[in-house]
Structures are given as structure tokens and as C-alpha cells.
Amino acid sequence: YQRRVHGKAARQECTFTDDGFALGLAYLLMVFDQNGMYDSLHWYESVMEHINKKKQDAQAARQATKKKISEDEATALQLQAKRLAAVQQEFELLFYSLSGARIFFRDLSEQGPVTGVEGTKEEKKEEAKQDDPIAANAPAPAAPAPPMAPPM
């Protein structure tokens, strides 16, 4: 979902986020009318609660072993804290992308079913006639003449 941008901006914290997954998920939730069921899962809250619990456990382990810890263990605990922070940031970006995509599709779903067909040419002509009173009173065009037989 996310990758770091390298190059000139490597000195700064930059990320590139691919929100295709979030758009696809939001679209499927809208198509299958599952937005309410998705909201009832409280997925974001439960994942954030899980990450925060892991952070608290890691911090408690650091506090408990702070006095008698080797350099390797200290490095492992620091890496774990960084990894949890990265997972939390990535999940927040996914949540924001999904929220934006759901807002994008919310307007579409409130308008009613979308067929993708605007109507036939005849329906468009009838609508044009109703909108234009002069065209409505105009005589209908004559039927084309049948083709003539070639001379023998």
C-alpha cells in the first residue's frame, strides 16, 4: 500500500500511497450494499486497539528489563517499537484512503441505481421534442423511397 520515496526527498519523510485497494473495497461495499455491515465490524478501532496494546506490552517489557538488558535486546526492542509505529502509520493511511473512497462512492449510491445507459436515440429525440415546442409541431420526416430496380 505504501512505499518510501527515494532520491532527493530521502532526507524528508515522504510516502507514496496506492489507494487502489481502498477504492476497490469501497466500490464493493457500495455495490453489495454492505457499508452498514462493514461499519458494525469496527475494524479500524479494533486494529488500533491491538496495535496500542502491543506498544504498551513492548514498553512494559522495556521498563521491566531496563536495568538488566543487553545491547542486542535493547536494539531488538527499539526495532519492535519502530515496526509498530510503521504499521500504525500504514494502517492509518489505509483508513484515510478508505474513508475518502467511501465518501466518493456515497454520493453515487444515494442517487439511486446506476445503469450506465443514457437511453436510446428515439428516447433522446422524444425528450428533445418535449423540450422544444417548434420541433414537437414539425411534421415527421417522410419514409425513404424504396430503391428503384436497375434498367434492363
Short mmCIF file of C-alpha atoms in Angstrom, two decimals:
data_model
loop_
_atom_site.label_atom_id
_atom_site.label_comp_id
_atom_site.label_asym_id
_atom_site.label_seq_id
_atom_site.Cartn_x
_atom_site.Cartn_y
_atom_site.Cartn_z
CA TYR A 1 0.00 0.00 0.00
CA GLN A 2 2.84 2.34 0.74
CA ARG A 3 6.46 2.69 -0.19
CA ARG A 4 9.10 5.17 0.66
CA VAL A 5 10.19 7.69 -1.95
CA HIS A 6 13.93 7.64 -2.52
CA GLY A 7 16.13 10.25 -4.13
CA LYS A 8 16.33 13.93 -3.31
CA ALA A 9 13.42 13.66 -0.90
CA ALA A 10 15.07 10.80 1.01
CA ARG A 11 16.08 13.25 3.73
CA GLN A 12 12.42 14.02 4.38
CA GLU A 13 9.62 11.68 5.37
CA CYS A 14 7.76 11.08 2.10
CA THR A 15 5.47 8.25 1.15
CA PHE A 16 3.62 7.19 -1.95
CA THR A 17 0.28 5.57 -1.25
CA ASP A 18 -1.52 3.31 -3.67
CA ASP A 19 -5.21 3.61 -2.83
CA GLY A 20 -6.47 1.13 -5.42
CA PHE A 21 -7.28 -1.40 -2.73
CA ALA A 22 -9.26 1.20 -0.77
CA LEU A 23 -11.17 2.27 -3.89
CA GLY A 24 -11.95 -1.33 -4.79
CA LEU A 25 -13.12 -2.15 -1.29
CA ALA A 26 -15.30 0.97 -1.11
CA TYR A 27 -16.81 0.14 -4.51
CA LEU A 28 -17.59 -3.44 -3.50
CA LEU A 29 -19.13 -2.28 -0.22
CA MET A 30 -21.36 0.08 -2.19
CA VAL A 31 -22.30 -2.44 -4.88
CA PHE A 32 -23.19 -5.17 -2.41
CA ASP A 33 -24.80 -2.66 -0.01
CA GLN A 34 -22.55 -3.74 2.86
CA ASN A 35 -21.50 -0.35 4.25
CA GLY A 36 -23.60 -0.84 7.38
CA MET A 37 -22.19 -4.31 7.98
CA TYR A 38 -18.65 -3.01 7.48
CA ASP A 39 -19.26 -0.21 9.98
CA SER A 40 -20.59 -2.70 12.52
CA LEU A 41 -17.26 -4.56 12.47
CA HIS A 42 -15.43 -1.56 13.99
CA TRP A 43 -12.37 -2.80 12.11
CA TYR A 44 -10.31 0.37 12.46
CA GLU A 45 -10.94 0.68 16.18
CA SER A 46 -10.09 -2.97 16.86
CA VAL A 47 -6.84 -2.84 14.86
CA MET A 48 -5.77 0.40 16.55
CA GLU A 49 -6.60 -1.13 19.93
CA HIS A 50 -4.47 -4.18 19.04
CA ILE A 51 -1.52 -2.03 17.94
CA ASN A 52 -1.74 0.13 21.07
CA LYS A 53 -1.82 -3.00 23.25
CA LYS A 54 1.30 -4.31 21.51
CA LYS A 55 3.01 -0.94 22.07
CA GLN A 56 2.09 -1.00 25.75
CA ASP A 57 3.38 -4.57 26.08
CA ALA A 58 6.66 -3.60 24.42
CA GLN A 59 7.01 -0.55 26.64
CA ALA A 60 6.30 -2.63 29.74
CA ALA A 61 8.94 -5.15 28.64
CA ARG A 62 11.45 -2.31 28.19
CA GLN A 63 10.66 -0.92 31.62
CA ALA A 64 10.91 -4.35 33.27
CA THR A 65 14.24 -5.21 31.67
CA LYS A 66 15.70 -1.71 31.61
CA LYS A 67 18.19 -2.42 34.37
CA LYS A 68 19.42 -5.79 33.15
CA ILE A 69 19.30 -5.61 29.37
CA SER A 70 21.98 -6.35 26.83
CA GLU A 71 22.73 -4.18 23.83
CA ASP A 72 21.18 -6.72 21.44
CA GLU A 73 17.95 -6.85 23.43
CA ALA A 74 17.79 -3.06 23.54
CA THR A 75 18.23 -2.93 19.77
CA ALA A 76 15.50 -5.57 19.29
CA LEU A 77 13.07 -3.60 21.46
CA GLN A 78 13.82 -0.39 19.55
CA LEU A 79 13.25 -2.16 16.23
CA GLN A 80 9.97 -3.56 17.53
CA ALA A 81 8.83 -0.08 18.55
CA LYS A 82 9.75 1.33 15.12
CA ARG A 83 7.98 -1.54 13.36
CA LEU A 84 4.80 -0.99 15.39
CA ALA A 85 4.91 2.74 14.62
CA ALA A 86 5.31 1.99 10.89
CA VAL A 87 2.41 -0.50 10.96
CA GLN A 88 0.26 2.04 12.76
CA GLN A 89 1.10 4.77 10.24
CA GLU A 90 0.44 2.47 7.29
CA PHE A 91 -2.89 1.39 8.72
CA GLU A 92 -3.90 5.00 9.35
CA LEU A 93 -3.09 5.84 5.71
CA LEU A 94 -5.22 2.89 4.59
CA PHE A 95 -8.05 4.04 6.83
CA TYR A 96 -7.89 7.59 5.45
CA SER A 97 -7.84 6.31 1.87
CA LEU A 98 -10.78 4.02 2.56
CA SER A 99 -12.74 6.81 4.25
CA GLY A 100 -12.16 9.10 1.27
CA ALA A 101 -13.14 6.40 -1.19
CA ARG A 102 -16.31 5.63 0.76
CA ILE A 103 -17.22 9.32 0.66
CA PHE A 104 -16.58 9.29 -3.08
CA PHE A 105 -18.99 6.39 -3.58
CA ARG A 106 -21.52 7.59 -1.00
CA ASP A 107 -22.87 10.27 -3.37
CA LEU A 108 -23.11 7.70 -6.12
CA SER A 109 -25.12 5.28 -4.00
CA GLU A 110 -27.56 7.95 -2.76
CA GLN A 111 -28.52 8.89 -6.33
CA GLY A 112 -30.10 5.52 -6.94
CA PRO A 113 -29.11 2.65 -9.18
CA VAL A 114 -26.68 3.45 -11.94
CA THR A 115 -27.32 1.65 -15.19
CA GLY A 116 -24.68 3.28 -17.35
CA VAL A 117 -27.15 3.61 -20.23
CA GLU A 118 -28.42 7.08 -21.05
CA GLY A 119 -31.24 5.97 -23.32
CA THR A 120 -31.80 5.12 -26.95
CA LYS A 121 -31.73 7.60 -29.83
CA GLU A 122 -35.53 7.53 -30.02
CA GLU A 123 -35.87 8.38 -26.31
CA LYS A 124 -33.44 11.27 -26.74
CA LYS A 125 -35.42 12.55 -29.76
CA GLU A 126 -38.67 12.38 -27.77
CA GLU A 127 -37.06 14.30 -24.89
CA ALA A 128 -35.78 16.92 -27.35
CA LYS A 129 -39.26 17.29 -28.85
CA GLN A 130 -40.77 17.79 -25.41
CA ASP A 131 -38.20 20.46 -24.61
CA ASP A 132 -38.56 22.27 -27.97
CA PRO A 133 -42.18 23.21 -28.87
CA ILE A 134 -41.30 24.05 -32.51
CA ALA A 135 -39.76 20.65 -33.10
CA ALA A 136 -42.77 18.99 -31.45
CA ASN A 137 -45.17 20.51 -34.04
CA ALA A 138 -42.93 19.81 -37.03
CA PRO A 139 -44.14 17.12 -39.41
CA ALA A 140 -42.43 13.77 -39.21
CA PRO A 141 -39.91 13.12 -41.96
CA ALA A 142 -41.21 11.11 -44.89
CA ALA A 143 -40.20 7.49 -45.15
CA PRO A 144 -37.40 6.90 -47.65
CA ALA A 145 -38.47 5.79 -51.10
CA PRO A 146 -37.86 2.15 -51.97
CA PRO A 147 -34.84 1.59 -54.20
CA MET A 148 -35.54 1.53 -57.92
CA ALA A 149 -34.88 -1.57 -59.93
CA PRO A 150 -31.96 -1.24 -62.35
CA PRO A 151 -32.94 -0.87 -66.02
CA MET A 152 -32.65 -3.99 -68.08
#
